[in-house]
Amino acid sequence: MSKFWSEKTKCLQPYVPGEQPKLTNLVKLNTNENPFPPSPMVLAAMQEAINDDLRLYPDPNAEKLKQTIADYYGLHKQQVFVGNGSDEVLAHAFAAFFQGKQQLLLPDISYSFYPVYCQLYGVKACYVPLNVHFAINPADYCGARAGVIFPNPNAPTGCILPLTQVEQILQANPDCVVLVDEAYIDFGGESAIRLIDDYPNLLVVQTLSKSRSLAGMRIGLAMGHTDLIEGLERVKNSFNSYPLDRIAQAAAIAAFTDDDYFRITCAKVIENRIWLVAQLQRLEFEVLSSEANFVFARHSRKEAIQIAGFLRQHGVVVRHFQQEQISNFLRISVGTQEQQQRLVMVLEQMLM
């Protein structure tokens, strides 16, 4: 700990991202990346963007990208915000709407970056337990003073909250922002975007990392009432006026343009998830209902940490969490069929 650190820096407990192993020939099922490549249209757009114009700053407002997103979702351009990955968008939302406030309601088992942002921005968190089925109970999210934030589907559980129940939370908290983090919504859930015009306190955050196979480009977005978007823009332009470079903007526009490819790959992920769940259940795993590109499972006889260790020894990496309530679960990303077959083969060696 350096004497030059501020008191805030000394107190931070930073987010720990999923491991990015440097070893080759691993089956990497630990960070929920899409197993399929980006659209060929995206790769072509990126190549075209690599030209002499890179000497120039990109459009700081990403106007063309915002219009593309607005057209795609039936919104106005002023209802769209973009940033350097959804993590940056979330950070700006904490600064714009929650900073220094008391009682931000969020699930106790959820995306582990939320508590980090609470530390960073001086937000008093109120952690709401999931129910016995590891799902969010909307009735528990009433009367928030700072706001409400939750992923839908939740991470790392994969459980989805129906849109009618999202509305219950919005109606119960009309005087603060309700942020719905939809990083995995395209793998089976119904987006809350269609509620934006009815609820001025709703902010929907999404990412191109998962369903559009662009985790390496860091592109995130938020959609909501124009007043909320203006708040995000004020924070963004007080932090970094150019969060998305020319190549990223070109890639994102192409990703939304090639809708056929997007829908085909999402359908493949869902198909592979169904197969994976069936195989895990055959091997005596309890698998939570998932609408994401991962599953959350625990075995009836073996501890999760033992299974994760055995898998790693045999070249398969999955995610194990230390949090007490979920320490016996494994989060397994949906992979290609070949990757999943190897996972199942190694599990069979251990369990059968």
mmCIF file of C-alpha atoms in Angstrom:
data_model
loop_
_atom_site.group_PDB
_atom_site.id
_atom_site.type_symbol
_atom_site.label_atom_id
_atom_site.label_comp_id
_atom_site.label_asym_id
_atom_site.label_seq_id
_atom_site.Cartn_x
_atom_site.Cartn_y
_atom_site.Cartn_z
ATOM 1 C CA MET A 1 0.000 0.000 0.000
ATOM 2 C CA SER A 2 1.616 3.221 -1.154
ATOM 3 C CA LYS A 3 1.857 6.374 0.939
ATOM 4 C CA PHE A 4 0.796 8.242 -2.194
ATOM 5 C CA TRP A 5 -2.608 6.568 -2.360
ATOM 6 C CA SER A 6 -5.676 8.572 -1.431
ATOM 7 C CA GLU A 7 -7.861 7.363 1.429
ATOM 8 C CA LYS A 8 -10.482 6.306 -1.136
ATOM 9 C CA THR A 9 -7.919 4.199 -3.034
ATOM 10 C CA LYS A 10 -6.786 2.497 0.168
ATOM 11 C CA CYS A 11 -10.340 1.382 0.939
ATOM 12 C CA LEU A 12 -11.257 0.042 -2.504
ATOM 13 C CA GLN A 13 -11.756 -3.664 -3.102
ATOM 14 C CA PRO A 14 -11.527 -3.810 -6.901
ATOM 15 C CA TYR A 15 -13.583 -6.038 -9.153
ATOM 16 C CA VAL A 16 -11.819 -9.267 -10.141
ATOM 17 C CA PRO A 17 -12.582 -10.138 -13.778
ATOM 18 C CA GLY A 18 -12.920 -13.692 -14.959
ATOM 19 C CA GLU A 19 -9.624 -15.382 -15.663
ATOM 20 C CA GLN A 20 -8.217 -15.050 -19.172
ATOM 21 C CA PRO A 21 -5.904 -18.110 -19.255
ATOM 22 C CA LYS A 22 -2.727 -17.812 -21.304
ATOM 23 C CA LEU A 23 -2.480 -21.555 -21.899
ATOM 24 C CA THR A 24 -3.408 -22.953 -25.294
ATOM 25 C CA ASN A 25 -5.830 -25.788 -26.075
ATOM 26 C CA LEU A 26 -8.115 -24.907 -23.191
ATOM 27 C CA VAL A 27 -11.886 -25.150 -23.372
ATOM 28 C CA LYS A 28 -12.684 -21.709 -21.990
ATOM 29 C CA LEU A 29 -16.175 -21.657 -20.469
ATOM 30 C CA ASN A 30 -15.622 -19.186 -17.632
ATOM 31 C CA THR A 31 -16.351 -15.645 -18.889
ATOM 32 C CA ASN A 32 -19.592 -15.920 -20.892
ATOM 33 C CA GLU A 33 -18.059 -14.908 -24.203
ATOM 34 C CA ASN A 34 -20.039 -15.816 -27.292
ATOM 35 C CA PRO A 35 -18.707 -19.071 -28.786
ATOM 36 C CA PHE A 36 -19.416 -17.808 -32.311
ATOM 37 C CA PRO A 37 -17.430 -15.131 -34.171
ATOM 38 C CA PRO A 38 -18.691 -11.643 -34.998
ATOM 39 C CA SER A 39 -20.742 -11.099 -38.118
ATOM 40 C CA PRO A 40 -18.673 -11.017 -41.341
ATOM 41 C CA MET A 41 -20.333 -7.645 -41.959
ATOM 42 C CA VAL A 42 -18.801 -6.401 -38.696
ATOM 43 C CA LEU A 43 -15.312 -7.563 -39.636
ATOM 44 C CA ALA A 44 -15.622 -5.927 -43.059
ATOM 45 C CA ALA A 45 -16.767 -2.642 -41.501
ATOM 46 C CA MET A 46 -13.819 -2.680 -39.121
ATOM 47 C CA GLN A 47 -11.382 -3.273 -41.958
ATOM 48 C CA GLU A 48 -12.898 -0.398 -43.902
ATOM 49 C CA ALA A 49 -12.542 1.873 -40.859
ATOM 50 C CA ILE A 50 -8.793 1.228 -40.699
ATOM 51 C CA ASN A 51 -7.689 4.055 -42.959
ATOM 52 C CA ASP A 52 -6.068 7.490 -42.887
ATOM 53 C CA ASP A 53 -8.983 8.885 -40.869
ATOM 54 C CA LEU A 54 -7.535 7.232 -37.766
ATOM 55 C CA ARG A 55 -5.411 10.364 -37.385
ATOM 56 C CA LEU A 56 -8.667 12.215 -36.619
ATOM 57 C CA TYR A 57 -10.701 12.016 -33.436
ATOM 58 C CA PRO A 58 -13.874 9.928 -33.686
ATOM 59 C CA ASP A 59 -17.327 11.465 -33.432
ATOM 60 C CA PRO A 60 -17.530 12.222 -29.682
ATOM 61 C CA ASN A 61 -21.310 11.798 -29.734
ATOM 62 C CA ALA A 62 -21.374 8.681 -31.938
ATOM 63 C CA GLU A 63 -24.361 10.189 -33.734
ATOM 64 C CA LYS A 64 -24.619 7.569 -36.492
ATOM 65 C CA LEU A 65 -24.381 4.707 -34.018
ATOM 66 C CA LYS A 66 -26.995 6.228 -31.720
ATOM 67 C CA GLN A 67 -29.354 6.690 -34.666
ATOM 68 C CA THR A 68 -28.769 3.073 -35.721
ATOM 69 C CA ILE A 69 -29.618 1.847 -32.225
ATOM 70 C CA ALA A 70 -32.635 4.140 -31.965
ATOM 71 C CA ASP A 71 -33.991 2.904 -35.301
ATOM 72 C CA TYR A 72 -33.398 -0.711 -34.279
ATOM 73 C CA TYR A 73 -35.363 -0.390 -31.028
ATOM 74 C CA GLY A 74 -37.953 2.166 -32.132
ATOM 75 C CA LEU A 75 -36.582 5.006 -29.992
ATOM 76 C CA HIS A 76 -35.414 8.573 -30.539
ATOM 77 C CA LYS A 77 -31.692 9.202 -30.816
ATOM 78 C CA GLN A 78 -31.877 11.357 -27.682
ATOM 79 C CA GLN A 79 -32.947 8.251 -25.739
ATOM 80 C CA VAL A 80 -29.675 6.419 -26.471
ATOM 81 C CA PHE A 81 -26.278 6.610 -24.757
ATOM 82 C CA VAL A 82 -23.129 4.683 -25.709
ATOM 83 C CA GLY A 83 -19.908 4.014 -23.835
ATOM 84 C CA ASN A 84 -16.742 1.959 -23.611
ATOM 85 C CA GLY A 85 -18.384 -1.296 -22.594
ATOM 86 C CA SER A 86 -21.428 -1.632 -20.371
ATOM 87 C CA ASP A 87 -19.154 -1.470 -17.308
ATOM 88 C CA GLU A 88 -18.301 2.136 -18.155
ATOM 89 C CA VAL A 89 -21.975 2.878 -18.843
ATOM 90 C CA LEU A 90 -22.860 1.431 -15.431
ATOM 91 C CA ALA A 91 -20.117 3.492 -13.774
ATOM 92 C CA HIS A 92 -21.505 6.673 -15.339
ATOM 93 C CA ALA A 93 -25.001 5.701 -14.166
ATOM 94 C CA PHE A 94 -23.757 5.288 -10.588
ATOM 95 C CA ALA A 95 -22.137 8.731 -10.794
ATOM 96 C CA ALA A 96 -25.154 10.369 -12.437
ATOM 97 C CA PHE A 97 -27.989 8.885 -10.364
ATOM 98 C CA PHE A 98 -26.784 7.082 -7.226
ATOM 99 C CA GLN A 99 -23.595 8.815 -6.031
ATOM 100 C CA GLY A 100 -23.599 9.764 -2.356
ATOM 101 C CA LYS A 101 -27.121 8.464 -1.778
ATOM 102 C CA GLN A 102 -28.479 5.980 0.745
ATOM 103 C CA GLN A 103 -30.249 2.670 0.166
ATOM 104 C CA LEU A 104 -29.558 1.440 -3.338
ATOM 105 C CA LEU A 105 -31.503 -1.822 -3.575
ATOM 106 C CA LEU A 106 -29.760 -4.688 -5.374
ATOM 107 C CA PRO A 107 -29.728 -8.489 -5.187
ATOM 108 C CA ASP A 108 -27.295 -10.056 -2.721
ATOM 109 C CA ILE A 109 -26.265 -12.528 -5.416
ATOM 110 C CA SER A 110 -25.640 -10.503 -8.534
ATOM 111 C CA TYR A 111 -23.011 -8.890 -10.750
ATOM 112 C CA SER A 112 -20.006 -8.376 -8.477
ATOM 113 C CA PHE A 113 -19.070 -5.028 -10.034
ATOM 114 C CA TYR A 114 -22.063 -3.329 -8.373
ATOM 115 C CA PRO A 115 -20.537 -3.363 -4.854
ATOM 116 C CA VAL A 116 -17.296 -1.971 -6.300
ATOM 117 C CA TYR A 117 -19.157 0.984 -7.796
ATOM 118 C CA CYS A 118 -20.931 1.502 -4.474
ATOM 119 C CA GLN A 119 -17.519 1.862 -2.795
ATOM 120 C CA LEU A 120 -16.163 4.121 -5.516
ATOM 121 C CA TYR A 121 -19.125 6.487 -5.595
ATOM 122 C CA GLY A 122 -20.092 6.460 -1.931
ATOM 123 C CA VAL A 123 -23.404 4.689 -2.378
ATOM 124 C CA LYS A 124 -24.977 2.892 0.579
ATOM 125 C CA ALA A 125 -26.050 -0.504 -0.713
ATOM 126 C CA CYS A 126 -28.969 -2.524 0.629
ATOM 127 C CA TYR A 127 -28.524 -6.137 -0.444
ATOM 128 C CA VAL A 128 -31.806 -7.964 -0.979
ATOM 129 C CA PRO A 129 -31.706 -11.771 -0.636
ATOM 130 C CA LEU A 130 -32.890 -13.897 -3.533
ATOM 131 C CA ASN A 131 -35.705 -16.328 -2.824
ATOM 132 C CA VAL A 132 -35.240 -20.070 -2.243
ATOM 133 C CA HIS A 133 -35.177 -20.606 -6.007
ATOM 134 C CA PHE A 134 -32.324 -18.056 -6.392
ATOM 135 C CA ALA A 135 -34.685 -15.629 -8.131
ATOM 136 C CA ILE A 136 -35.545 -11.972 -7.494
ATOM 137 C CA ASN A 137 -38.773 -11.307 -5.599
ATOM 138 C CA PRO A 138 -40.214 -8.003 -6.917
ATOM 139 C CA ALA A 139 -42.090 -7.357 -3.665
ATOM 140 C CA ASP A 140 -38.727 -6.928 -1.914
ATOM 141 C CA TYR A 141 -37.843 -3.896 -4.054
ATOM 142 C CA CYS A 142 -40.094 -1.163 -2.733
ATOM 143 C CA GLY A 143 -39.391 2.293 -1.409
ATOM 144 C CA ALA A 144 -35.769 2.636 -2.477
ATOM 145 C CA ARG A 145 -34.228 6.023 -1.722
ATOM 146 C CA ALA A 146 -31.109 5.915 -3.906
ATOM 147 C CA GLY A 147 -32.444 3.634 -6.630
ATOM 148 C CA VAL A 148 -32.677 0.016 -7.747
ATOM 149 C CA ILE A 149 -30.286 -1.996 -9.914
ATOM 150 C CA PHE A 150 -30.461 -5.620 -11.006
ATOM 151 C CA PRO A 151 -29.395 -7.731 -14.000
ATOM 152 C CA ASN A 152 -32.128 -9.384 -16.018
ATOM 153 C CA PRO A 153 -31.407 -12.243 -16.520
ATOM 154 C CA ASN A 154 -29.563 -12.172 -13.233
ATOM 155 C CA ALA A 155 -25.880 -13.017 -13.128
ATOM 156 C CA PRO A 156 -24.511 -15.436 -12.144
ATOM 157 C CA THR A 157 -27.777 -17.365 -11.693
ATOM 158 C CA GLY A 158 -29.263 -16.849 -15.179
ATOM 159 C CA CYS A 159 -32.796 -16.532 -13.802
ATOM 160 C CA ILE A 160 -35.151 -14.145 -15.645
ATOM 161 C CA LEU A 161 -37.665 -11.711 -14.202
ATOM 162 C CA PRO A 162 -40.788 -11.433 -16.400
ATOM 163 C CA LEU A 163 -41.536 -7.981 -17.755
ATOM 164 C CA THR A 164 -44.713 -7.704 -15.657
ATOM 165 C CA GLN A 165 -42.569 -8.052 -12.528
ATOM 166 C CA VAL A 166 -40.040 -5.516 -13.803
ATOM 167 C CA GLU A 167 -43.014 -3.143 -14.074
ATOM 168 C CA GLN A 168 -43.938 -3.865 -10.457
ATOM 169 C CA ILE A 169 -40.508 -2.656 -9.373
ATOM 170 C CA LEU A 170 -40.783 0.461 -11.541
ATOM 171 C CA GLN A 171 -44.205 1.293 -10.142
ATOM 172 C CA ALA A 172 -42.994 0.795 -6.573
ATOM 173 C CA ASN A 173 -40.110 3.252 -7.024
ATOM 174 C CA PRO A 174 -41.381 6.220 -9.072
ATOM 175 C CA ASP A 175 -39.037 8.745 -7.439
ATOM 176 C CA CYS A 176 -35.698 7.082 -8.199
ATOM 177 C CA VAL A 177 -33.927 5.394 -11.097
ATOM 178 C CA VAL A 178 -34.510 1.695 -11.702
ATOM 179 C CA LEU A 179 -31.592 0.357 -13.737
ATOM 180 C CA VAL A 180 -32.174 -2.941 -15.545
ATOM 181 C CA ASP A 181 -28.879 -4.464 -16.686
ATOM 182 C CA GLU A 182 -29.709 -6.554 -19.753
ATOM 183 C CA ALA A 183 -26.292 -7.954 -20.663
ATOM 184 C CA TYR A 184 -27.854 -11.367 -21.424
ATOM 185 C CA ILE A 185 -31.381 -10.442 -22.494
ATOM 186 C CA ASP A 186 -31.010 -11.610 -26.094
ATOM 187 C CA PHE A 187 -30.711 -15.279 -25.110
ATOM 188 C CA GLY A 188 -34.345 -15.775 -24.190
ATOM 189 C CA GLY A 189 -35.789 -12.888 -22.212
ATOM 190 C CA GLU A 190 -38.027 -9.955 -23.086
ATOM 191 C CA SER A 191 -36.319 -6.572 -22.963
ATOM 192 C CA ALA A 192 -37.647 -3.730 -20.828
ATOM 193 C CA ILE A 193 -36.916 -1.290 -23.668
ATOM 194 C CA ARG A 194 -40.580 -1.246 -24.641
ATOM 195 C CA LEU A 195 -41.388 0.208 -21.193
ATOM 196 C CA ILE A 196 -39.140 3.250 -21.598
ATOM 197 C CA ASP A 197 -41.828 5.628 -22.863
ATOM 198 C CA ASP A 198 -44.099 4.709 -19.936
ATOM 199 C CA TYR A 199 -41.540 5.029 -17.118
ATOM 200 C CA PRO A 200 -39.256 8.077 -16.981
ATOM 201 C CA ASN A 201 -37.289 6.419 -14.150
ATOM 202 C CA LEU A 202 -36.273 3.369 -16.236
ATOM 203 C CA LEU A 203 -32.729 2.998 -17.552
ATOM 204 C CA VAL A 204 -31.919 -0.101 -19.629
ATOM 205 C CA VAL A 205 -28.241 -1.005 -20.071
ATOM 206 C CA GLN A 206 -27.022 -3.474 -22.678
ATOM 207 C CA THR A 207 -23.735 -4.637 -24.189
ATOM 208 C CA LEU A 208 -22.448 -5.899 -27.524
ATOM 209 C CA SER A 209 -20.038 -8.237 -25.720
ATOM 210 C CA LYS A 210 -22.357 -11.211 -25.420
ATOM 211 C CA SER A 211 -25.056 -11.673 -28.034
ATOM 212 C CA ARG A 212 -23.182 -9.747 -30.746
ATOM 213 C CA SER A 213 -19.775 -11.381 -30.144
ATOM 214 C CA LEU A 214 -17.864 -8.136 -29.565
ATOM 215 C CA ALA A 215 -16.412 -8.554 -26.067
ATOM 216 C CA GLY A 216 -13.025 -7.540 -27.465
ATOM 217 C CA MET A 217 -14.323 -4.179 -28.715
ATOM 218 C CA ARG A 218 -15.857 -2.862 -25.446
ATOM 219 C CA ILE A 219 -19.154 -1.345 -26.594
ATOM 220 C CA GLY A 220 -22.015 -0.675 -24.195
ATOM 221 C CA LEU A 221 -25.236 1.313 -24.376
ATOM 222 C CA ALA A 222 -28.029 2.684 -22.237
ATOM 223 C CA MET A 223 -31.562 3.615 -23.205
ATOM 224 C CA GLY A 224 -34.087 5.648 -21.284
ATOM 225 C CA HIS A 225 -35.908 8.944 -20.934
ATOM 226 C CA THR A 226 -34.071 11.884 -22.466
ATOM 227 C CA ASP A 227 -33.503 13.396 -19.007
ATOM 228 C CA LEU A 228 -31.639 10.284 -17.890
ATOM 229 C CA ILE A 229 -29.563 10.195 -21.066
ATOM 230 C CA GLU A 230 -28.668 13.864 -20.614
ATOM 231 C CA GLY A 231 -27.427 13.031 -17.113
ATOM 232 C CA LEU A 232 -25.208 10.282 -18.492
ATOM 233 C CA GLU A 233 -23.858 12.616 -21.179
ATOM 234 C CA ARG A 234 -22.939 15.209 -18.537
ATOM 235 C CA VAL A 235 -20.916 12.631 -16.610
ATOM 236 C CA LYS A 236 -19.344 11.159 -19.759
ATOM 237 C CA ASN A 237 -18.222 14.572 -21.014
ATOM 238 C CA SER A 238 -16.725 15.288 -17.600
ATOM 239 C CA PHE A 239 -14.708 12.061 -17.811
ATOM 240 C CA ASN A 240 -13.897 11.119 -21.431
ATOM 241 C CA SER A 241 -15.441 12.819 -24.447
ATOM 242 C CA TYR A 242 -14.279 10.083 -26.857
ATOM 243 C CA PRO A 243 -15.171 6.693 -25.305
ATOM 244 C CA LEU A 244 -15.739 4.863 -28.617
ATOM 245 C CA ASP A 245 -13.102 4.969 -31.336
ATOM 246 C CA ARG A 246 -13.801 4.944 -35.062
ATOM 247 C CA ILE A 247 -13.368 1.193 -35.403
ATOM 248 C CA ALA A 248 -15.667 0.437 -32.476
ATOM 249 C CA GLN A 249 -18.391 2.696 -33.842
ATOM 250 C CA ALA A 250 -18.153 1.071 -37.277
ATOM 251 C CA ALA A 251 -18.291 -2.405 -35.713
ATOM 252 C CA ALA A 252 -21.330 -1.561 -33.604
ATOM 253 C CA ILE A 253 -23.268 -0.067 -36.516
ATOM 254 C CA ALA A 254 -22.617 -3.189 -38.589
ATOM 255 C CA ALA A 255 -23.575 -5.472 -35.688
ATOM 256 C CA PHE A 256 -27.014 -3.882 -35.462
ATOM 257 C CA THR A 257 -27.361 -3.827 -39.247
ATOM 258 C CA ASP A 258 -26.727 -7.561 -39.714
ATOM 259 C CA ASP A 259 -29.789 -8.656 -37.777
ATOM 260 C CA ASP A 260 -30.057 -12.032 -39.521
ATOM 261 C CA TYR A 261 -26.628 -13.128 -38.303
ATOM 262 C CA PHE A 262 -27.428 -11.916 -34.781
ATOM 263 C CA ARG A 263 -30.631 -13.940 -34.614
ATOM 264 C CA ILE A 264 -29.021 -17.065 -36.070
ATOM 265 C CA THR A 265 -26.165 -17.073 -33.548
ATOM 266 C CA CYS A 266 -28.474 -16.358 -30.597
ATOM 267 C CA ALA A 267 -30.635 -19.302 -31.658
ATOM 268 C CA LYS A 268 -27.527 -21.516 -31.802
ATOM 269 C CA VAL A 269 -26.520 -20.467 -28.289
ATOM 270 C CA ILE A 270 -30.012 -21.261 -26.990
ATOM 271 C CA GLU A 271 -29.948 -24.646 -28.729
ATOM 272 C CA ASN A 272 -26.548 -25.451 -27.210
ATOM 273 C CA ARG A 273 -27.752 -24.323 -23.776
ATOM 274 C CA ILE A 274 -30.678 -26.731 -23.926
ATOM 275 C CA TRP A 275 -28.312 -29.587 -24.812
ATOM 276 C CA LEU A 276 -25.891 -28.621 -22.032
ATOM 277 C CA VAL A 277 -28.628 -28.508 -19.397
ATOM 278 C CA ALA A 278 -29.848 -31.952 -20.394
ATOM 279 C CA GLN A 279 -26.347 -33.418 -20.177
ATOM 280 C CA LEU A 280 -25.651 -31.855 -16.785
ATOM 281 C CA GLN A 281 -28.947 -33.120 -15.405
ATOM 282 C CA ARG A 282 -28.069 -36.596 -16.672
ATOM 283 C CA LEU A 283 -24.875 -36.330 -14.611
ATOM 284 C CA GLU A 284 -26.916 -35.466 -11.471
ATOM 285 C CA PHE A 285 -26.456 -31.706 -11.521
ATOM 286 C CA GLU A 286 -29.182 -29.368 -10.353
ATOM 287 C CA VAL A 287 -29.313 -26.623 -12.993
ATOM 288 C CA LEU A 288 -31.118 -23.344 -12.363
ATOM 289 C CA SER A 289 -33.470 -22.184 -15.089
ATOM 290 C CA SER A 290 -31.376 -19.946 -17.356
ATOM 291 C CA GLU A 291 -32.221 -17.445 -20.077
ATOM 292 C CA ALA A 292 -28.576 -16.409 -20.480
ATOM 293 C CA ASN A 293 -25.582 -17.771 -22.383
ATOM 294 C CA PHE A 294 -24.457 -19.668 -19.292
ATOM 295 C CA VAL A 295 -25.883 -22.088 -16.755
ATOM 296 C CA PHE A 296 -25.543 -22.184 -12.977
ATOM 297 C CA ALA A 297 -25.321 -25.683 -11.567
ATOM 298 C CA ARG A 298 -24.418 -27.708 -8.485
ATOM 299 C CA HIS A 299 -23.834 -31.413 -8.141
ATOM 300 C CA SER A 300 -25.732 -33.685 -5.808
ATOM 301 C CA ARG A 301 -22.584 -35.397 -4.461
ATOM 302 C CA LYS A 302 -19.428 -33.479 -5.389
ATOM 303 C CA GLU A 303 -18.342 -30.045 -4.210
ATOM 304 C CA ALA A 304 -18.063 -27.369 -6.857
ATOM 305 C CA ILE A 305 -14.468 -26.489 -6.037
ATOM 306 C CA GLN A 306 -13.433 -30.123 -6.549
ATOM 307 C CA ILE A 307 -15.222 -30.304 -9.887
ATOM 308 C CA ALA A 308 -13.691 -27.014 -11.059
ATOM 309 C CA GLY A 309 -10.228 -28.233 -10.119
ATOM 310 C CA PHE A 310 -10.669 -31.558 -11.908
ATOM 311 C CA LEU A 311 -11.966 -29.814 -15.022
ATOM 312 C CA ARG A 312 -9.006 -27.442 -15.063
ATOM 313 C CA GLN A 313 -6.551 -30.312 -14.747
ATOM 314 C CA HIS A 314 -8.137 -31.703 -17.899
ATOM 315 C CA GLY A 315 -8.103 -28.453 -19.871
ATOM 316 C CA VAL A 316 -11.613 -27.114 -19.179
ATOM 317 C CA VAL A 317 -12.071 -23.803 -17.336
ATOM 318 C CA VAL A 318 -15.372 -22.824 -15.664
ATOM 319 C CA ARG A 319 -16.191 -20.156 -13.053
ATOM 320 C CA HIS A 320 -16.393 -20.887 -9.337
ATOM 321 C CA PHE A 321 -17.461 -18.175 -6.866
ATOM 322 C CA GLN A 322 -16.358 -17.935 -3.229
ATOM 323 C CA GLN A 323 -19.547 -16.227 -1.996
ATOM 324 C CA GLU A 324 -21.000 -18.448 0.721
ATOM 325 C CA GLN A 325 -24.546 -18.841 -0.632
ATOM 326 C CA ILE A 326 -23.306 -19.985 -4.036
ATOM 327 C CA SER A 327 -19.948 -21.590 -3.223
ATOM 328 C CA ASN A 328 -21.212 -24.987 -4.309
ATOM 329 C CA PHE A 329 -22.333 -23.770 -7.737
ATOM 330 C CA LEU A 330 -20.416 -23.566 -10.978
ATOM 331 C CA ARG A 331 -21.177 -21.051 -13.699
ATOM 332 C CA ILE A 332 -20.584 -22.667 -17.067
ATOM 333 C CA SER A 333 -20.661 -20.616 -20.255
ATOM 334 C CA VAL A 334 -22.471 -22.062 -23.238
ATOM 335 C CA GLY A 335 -19.861 -23.063 -25.804
ATOM 336 C CA THR A 336 -19.693 -24.655 -29.196
ATOM 337 C CA GLN A 337 -20.972 -28.194 -29.387
ATOM 338 C CA GLU A 338 -17.376 -29.463 -29.556
ATOM 339 C CA GLN A 339 -16.428 -27.530 -26.409
ATOM 340 C CA GLN A 340 -19.465 -28.800 -24.556
ATOM 341 C CA GLN A 341 -18.835 -32.391 -25.585
ATOM 342 C CA ARG A 342 -15.334 -32.143 -24.136
ATOM 343 C CA LEU A 343 -16.743 -30.670 -20.912
ATOM 344 C CA VAL A 344 -19.228 -33.518 -20.579
ATOM 345 C CA MET A 345 -16.558 -36.125 -21.380
ATOM 346 C CA VAL A 346 -14.336 -34.837 -18.548
ATOM 347 C CA LEU A 347 -17.277 -34.679 -16.140
ATOM 348 C CA GLU A 348 -18.135 -38.278 -16.998
ATOM 349 C CA GLN A 349 -14.567 -39.307 -16.129
ATOM 350 C CA MET A 350 -14.986 -37.767 -12.689
ATOM 351 C CA LEU A 351 -18.585 -38.586 -11.860
ATOM 352 C CA MET A 352 -19.409 -41.922 -13.476
#
